[in-house]
Tab-separated table of C-alpha atoms in Angstrom:
chain	number	residue	atom	x	y	z
A	2	MET	CA	19.220	-14.342	6.146
A	3	ASN	CA	22.873	-15.225	5.850
A	4	PHE	CA	24.841	-14.402	2.697
A	5	THR	CA	24.065	-17.684	0.929
A	6	GLU	CA	20.343	-17.444	1.693
A	7	LEU	CA	20.213	-13.827	0.559
A	8	LYS	CA	21.927	-14.631	-2.725
A	9	GLU	CA	19.601	-17.583	-3.379
A	10	PHE	CA	16.542	-15.451	-2.545
A	11	LEU	CA	17.586	-12.600	-4.845
A	12	ASP	CA	18.692	-14.930	-7.641
A	13	GLU	CA	15.202	-16.472	-7.603
A	14	LYS	CA	13.621	-13.022	-7.868
A	15	VAL	CA	15.903	-12.102	-10.775
A	16	VAL	CA	14.663	-15.167	-12.649
A	17	LEU	CA	11.064	-14.271	-11.775
A	18	TYR	CA	11.205	-10.722	-13.134
A	19	ASN	CA	14.002	-10.685	-15.721
A	20	ASN	CA	11.943	-12.005	-18.628
A	21	LYS	CA	9.848	-10.647	-21.488
A	22	ASN	CA	6.712	-10.322	-19.323
A	23	PHE	CA	8.492	-7.446	-17.553
A	24	ILE	CA	8.559	-5.372	-20.756
A	25	ASP	CA	4.797	-4.790	-20.978
A	26	SER	CA	4.723	-2.593	-17.870
A	27	ASP	CA	8.125	-0.936	-18.202
A	28	PRO	CA	9.512	1.927	-20.327
A	29	VAL	CA	12.179	-0.466	-21.647
A	30	GLN	CA	9.491	-1.347	-24.191
A	31	ILE	CA	10.242	1.914	-26.056
A	32	PRO	CA	13.731	1.028	-27.368
A	33	HIS	CA	12.368	-2.456	-28.126
A	34	LEU	CA	10.261	-0.842	-30.860
A	35	TYR	CA	13.372	-0.465	-33.016
A	36	SER	CA	15.999	-2.659	-34.660
A	37	GLN	CA	18.720	-0.179	-35.709
A	38	LYS	CA	21.350	0.656	-33.089
A	39	VAL	CA	21.023	4.430	-33.426
A	40	ASP	CA	17.221	4.290	-33.137
A	41	ILE	CA	17.448	2.050	-30.081
A	42	GLU	CA	19.989	4.363	-28.446
A	43	ILE	CA	17.934	7.500	-28.976
A	44	ALA	CA	14.547	5.968	-28.110
A	45	GLY	CA	15.985	4.432	-24.955
A	46	PHE	CA	17.729	7.630	-23.926
A	47	LEU	CA	14.609	9.770	-24.311
A	48	ALA	CA	12.368	7.227	-22.571
A	49	ALA	CA	14.818	6.910	-19.679
A	50	THR	CA	15.063	10.706	-19.422
A	51	ILE	CA	11.350	11.024	-18.610
A	52	ALA	CA	11.174	7.834	-16.543
A	53	TRP	CA	9.952	9.260	-13.275
A	54	GLY	CA	6.459	9.362	-11.839
A	55	ASN	CA	3.545	7.172	-12.888
A	56	ARG	CA	4.806	4.321	-15.056
A	57	LYS	CA	1.736	4.327	-17.304
A	58	MET	CA	2.217	8.056	-17.946
A	59	ILE	CA	5.935	7.515	-18.626
A	60	ILE	CA	5.155	4.870	-21.238
A	61	ASN	CA	2.315	6.880	-22.838
A	62	ASN	CA	4.419	10.041	-23.093
A	63	SER	CA	7.381	8.088	-24.459
A	64	HIS	CA	5.149	6.691	-27.202
A	65	LYS	CA	3.908	10.229	-27.921
A	66	LEU	CA	7.486	11.430	-28.264
A	67	MET	CA	8.281	8.627	-30.705
A	68	GLN	CA	5.167	9.466	-32.741
A	69	ILE	CA	6.157	13.151	-32.915
A	70	MET	CA	9.493	11.946	-34.324
A	71	GLY	CA	7.690	9.929	-36.978
A	72	ASN	CA	8.733	6.717	-35.231
A	73	SER	CA	12.186	7.268	-36.775
A	74	PRO	CA	14.183	8.825	-33.931
A	75	TYR	CA	17.606	8.931	-35.616
A	76	ASP	CA	16.240	10.337	-38.863
A	77	PHE	CA	14.315	13.009	-36.951
A	78	VAL	CA	17.341	13.944	-34.837
A	79	MET	CA	19.659	14.250	-37.828
A	80	ASN	CA	17.374	15.732	-40.467
A	81	HIS	CA	14.781	17.841	-38.655
A	82	LYS	CA	14.115	21.460	-39.627
A	83	GLU	CA	12.898	24.134	-37.217
A	84	ILE	CA	9.350	23.625	-38.469
A	85	HIS	CA	9.505	19.962	-37.412
A	86	LEU	CA	10.491	20.981	-33.883
A	87	GLU	CA	7.200	22.887	-33.622
A	88	LYS	CA	5.522	19.491	-33.246
A	89	LEU	CA	7.124	19.367	-29.793
A	90	SER	CA	5.459	22.613	-28.688
A	91	ASN	CA	2.772	20.848	-26.646
A	92	PHE	CA	4.933	18.041	-25.293
A	93	VAL	CA	5.289	17.889	-21.532
A	94	HIS	CA	6.100	15.207	-18.978
A	95	ARG	CA	6.025	16.595	-15.454
A	96	THR	CA	8.822	19.221	-15.436
A	97	PHE	CA	10.260	18.106	-18.797
A	98	ASN	CA	8.672	20.557	-21.213
A	99	SER	CA	8.806	21.381	-24.915
A	100	THR	CA	11.862	23.620	-24.515
A	101	ASP	CA	13.719	20.750	-22.846
A	102	ALA	CA	12.595	18.349	-25.581
A	103	VAL	CA	13.862	20.643	-28.353
A	104	THR	CA	17.187	21.083	-26.559
A	105	PHE	CA	17.544	17.309	-26.219
A	106	ILE	CA	16.926	16.793	-29.939
A	107	LYS	CA	19.530	19.426	-30.842
A	108	ALA	CA	22.021	18.045	-28.320
A	109	LEU	CA	21.597	14.544	-29.721
A	110	GLN	CA	22.179	15.875	-33.232
A	111	HIS	CA	25.374	17.573	-32.045
A	112	ILE	CA	26.588	14.298	-30.518
A	113	TYR	CA	25.864	12.221	-33.635
A	114	LYS	CA	27.578	14.811	-35.825
A	115	THR	CA	30.635	14.693	-33.578
A	116	TYR	CA	30.821	11.023	-32.500
A	117	PRO	CA	29.849	7.721	-34.127
A	118	ASP	CA	27.103	7.063	-31.572
A	119	LEU	CA	26.076	7.462	-27.930
A	120	GLU	CA	28.008	4.356	-26.922
A	121	SER	CA	31.296	5.935	-27.951
A	122	VAL	CA	30.640	8.948	-25.686
A	123	PHE	CA	29.773	6.866	-22.635
A	124	SER	CA	32.605	4.368	-23.095
A	125	LYS	CA	35.356	7.018	-23.129
A	126	HIS	CA	35.571	7.550	-19.376
A	127	ILE	CA	35.112	4.166	-17.706
A	128	GLU	CA	37.263	4.365	-14.573
A	129	ASN	CA	37.828	1.950	-11.682
A	130	ASN	CA	35.240	-0.416	-13.162
A	131	SER	CA	32.613	2.318	-12.828
A	132	THR	CA	30.422	4.301	-15.223
A	133	GLN	CA	29.906	7.226	-12.859
A	134	LYS	CA	32.598	9.461	-14.342
A	135	SER	CA	31.326	8.450	-17.792
A	136	ILE	CA	27.893	9.814	-16.920
A	137	SER	CA	29.351	13.055	-15.610
A	138	GLU	CA	31.478	13.552	-18.723
A	139	PHE	CA	28.538	12.644	-20.962
A	140	LYS	CA	26.500	15.419	-19.360
A	141	LYS	CA	29.239	17.955	-20.179
A	142	THR	CA	29.335	16.782	-23.796
A	143	PHE	CA	25.561	16.760	-24.086
A	144	PHE	CA	25.225	20.375	-22.992
A	145	GLU	CA	27.969	21.797	-25.205
A	146	ILE	CA	25.247	23.389	-27.329
A	147	PRO	CA	23.413	26.589	-26.263
A	148	HIS	CA	20.712	25.731	-23.719
A	149	LEU	CA	18.730	27.040	-20.797
A	150	GLN	CA	20.208	26.243	-17.388
A	151	ARG	CA	16.952	24.606	-16.294
A	152	THR	CA	17.315	21.840	-18.880
A	153	GLN	CA	20.507	20.549	-17.241
A	154	LYS	CA	18.501	19.120	-14.347
A	155	HIS	CA	17.147	16.405	-16.639
A	156	ILE	CA	20.514	14.649	-16.742
A	157	SER	CA	21.900	13.847	-13.305
A	158	ASP	CA	25.575	14.057	-12.402
A	159	PRO	CA	26.770	11.339	-9.989
A	160	LEU	CA	29.936	13.320	-9.254
A	161	ASN	CA	27.658	16.018	-7.800
A	162	GLY	CA	26.093	13.551	-5.387
A	163	SER	CA	23.184	12.211	-7.432
A	164	ALA	CA	22.240	8.524	-7.592
A	165	ALA	CA	21.488	9.185	-11.306
A	166	LYS	CA	18.772	6.527	-11.346
A	167	ARG	CA	17.423	7.139	-14.838
A	168	ILE	CA	20.728	7.224	-16.665
A	169	ASN	CA	21.997	4.164	-14.776
A	170	MET	CA	18.807	2.406	-15.884
A	171	TYR	CA	19.492	3.497	-19.468
A	172	LEU	CA	23.008	2.050	-19.299
A	173	ARG	CA	21.570	-1.216	-17.984
A	174	TRP	CA	19.246	-1.371	-20.988
A	175	MET	CA	22.035	-0.703	-23.473
A	176	VAL	CA	24.823	-2.848	-21.954
A	177	ARG	CA	23.319	-5.979	-20.375
A	178	ASN	CA	22.901	-8.910	-22.749
A	179	ASP	CA	21.784	-12.057	-20.948
A	180	ASN	CA	19.463	-13.401	-23.674
A	181	ASN	CA	16.388	-12.971	-21.452
A	182	GLY	CA	14.982	-10.337	-23.776
A	183	VAL	CA	14.510	-7.376	-21.411
A	184	ASP	CA	17.788	-5.461	-21.621
A	185	LEU	CA	18.876	-4.868	-25.199
A	186	GLY	CA	22.637	-5.383	-24.825
A	187	ILE	CA	23.646	-3.500	-27.976
A	188	TRP	CA	26.712	-1.814	-26.442
A	189	LYS	CA	29.784	-4.033	-26.357
A	190	SER	CA	32.474	-1.608	-25.146
A	191	ILE	CA	31.210	-1.248	-21.554
A	192	PRO	CA	31.435	-4.269	-19.209
A	193	THR	CA	28.372	-5.217	-17.157
A	194	SER	CA	30.665	-5.279	-14.109
A	195	ALA	CA	30.963	-1.466	-14.368
A	196	LEU	CA	27.222	-0.775	-14.245
A	197	SER	CA	25.470	0.764	-11.245
A	198	CYS	CA	22.041	-0.100	-9.898
A	199	PRO	CA	19.203	2.302	-10.813
A	200	LEU	CA	18.532	3.351	-7.221
A	201	ASP	CA	15.037	4.704	-6.577
A	202	VAL	CA	12.498	4.711	-3.745
A	203	HIS	CA	11.410	1.110	-4.370
A	204	SER	CA	14.806	-0.513	-4.807
A	205	GLY	CA	16.235	1.581	-1.978
A	206	ASN	CA	13.555	0.553	0.515
A	207	VAL	CA	13.925	-3.130	-0.355
A	208	ALA	CA	17.727	-2.898	-0.181
A	209	ARG	CA	17.503	-1.424	3.320
A	210	LYS	CA	15.167	-4.181	4.511
A	211	LEU	CA	17.667	-6.741	3.184
A	212	VAL	CA	20.568	-4.805	4.797
A	213	LEU	CA	22.213	-4.236	1.419
A	214	LEU	CA	21.977	-0.535	2.160
A	215	THR	CA	22.183	1.403	5.425
A	216	ARG	CA	22.366	5.008	4.221
A	217	LYS	CA	18.985	6.753	4.457
A	218	GLN	CA	19.262	9.088	1.449
A	219	ASN	CA	19.088	7.778	-2.108
A	220	ASP	CA	22.209	9.598	-3.279
A	221	ALA	CA	25.629	8.826	-4.788
A	222	LYS	CA	27.015	7.586	-1.461
A	223	ALA	CA	24.075	5.225	-1.051
A	224	LEU	CA	24.573	3.998	-4.605
A	225	PHE	CA	28.238	3.255	-3.922
A	226	GLU	CA	27.271	1.247	-0.824
A	227	LEU	CA	24.570	-0.688	-2.676
A	228	ASP	CA	26.813	-1.337	-5.689
A	229	SER	CA	29.580	-2.628	-3.423
A	230	ASN	CA	27.221	-5.122	-1.806
A	231	LEU	CA	25.668	-6.228	-5.099
A	232	ARG	CA	29.156	-6.859	-6.478
A	233	LEU	CA	29.710	-9.303	-3.623
A	234	LEU	CA	26.679	-11.227	-4.889
A	235	ASP	CA	27.793	-11.135	-8.544
A	236	ALA	CA	30.930	-9.227	-9.504
A	237	ASN	CA	30.383	-9.674	-13.236
A	238	ASP	CA	26.723	-8.655	-13.395
A	239	PRO	CA	25.718	-6.839	-10.191
A	240	VAL	CA	22.927	-4.840	-11.833
A	241	LYS	CA	20.844	-7.920	-12.588
A	242	TYR	CA	19.683	-7.561	-8.983
A	243	ASP	CA	17.834	-4.401	-9.978
A	244	PHE	CA	15.120	-6.755	-11.260
A	245	ALA	CA	14.897	-8.398	-7.836
A	246	LEU	CA	14.899	-5.188	-5.797
A	247	PHE	CA	12.484	-3.367	-8.095
A	248	GLY	CA	10.191	-6.373	-8.471
A	249	LEU	CA	10.044	-6.984	-4.732
A	250	GLY	CA	9.202	-3.329	-4.123
A	251	VAL	CA	6.739	-2.593	-6.942
A	252	PHE	CA	5.040	-5.938	-7.544
A	253	GLU	CA	5.263	-7.597	-4.135
A	254	GLY	CA	5.182	-4.631	-1.757
A	255	PHE	CA	8.127	-6.167	0.116
């Protein structure tokens, strides 16, 4: 395919998958449960944090986490007592265990006591039309509280070579607002042009078949290459093509 054909092909796939039908089988449904900004932020962040592995398990465990928090994530984060955290004692999603969950709740409380919201933390370090430094700085802020070293692995750092798939997906949820009803678009201080594609096995394999990506590893260098090519297709909203790449890989076996 030449450039024009590739863009037309991917634009068609974006239209096919970027609609409300996508929500039913995706963890983006978790922040959609809420209407208040702070609830949406927290629910989305926690769901994105455990978004690896079997999608059904991701969604089920995200719902469990919301139920443990009384389906009021912000209220739980801000007003919990130690006894309430005991409800997390049996929570586990793959390597994310109850200790990690408790640390995340306490870290979120620290952030909301220090900053207006999560958006304000992420928006502080947008550089060169990129969110990658923002993610790295967010991780430092998040782990300012006492924590076990093992818990740090649950937030990736793109400046240490990671593609940071889950947190890039979270930023897509929070920032993109195209009125199609999938991404929530509640953050206004970060431009969609600065977002990076949530690069995983599926999107990476499809991107290589379409020659949008040549690097074999799914790491920060691969993400930079993919982002650069997606920006050629749409400089203002490159991450919309995540729907096309993911959909082609997961639903079509491309």
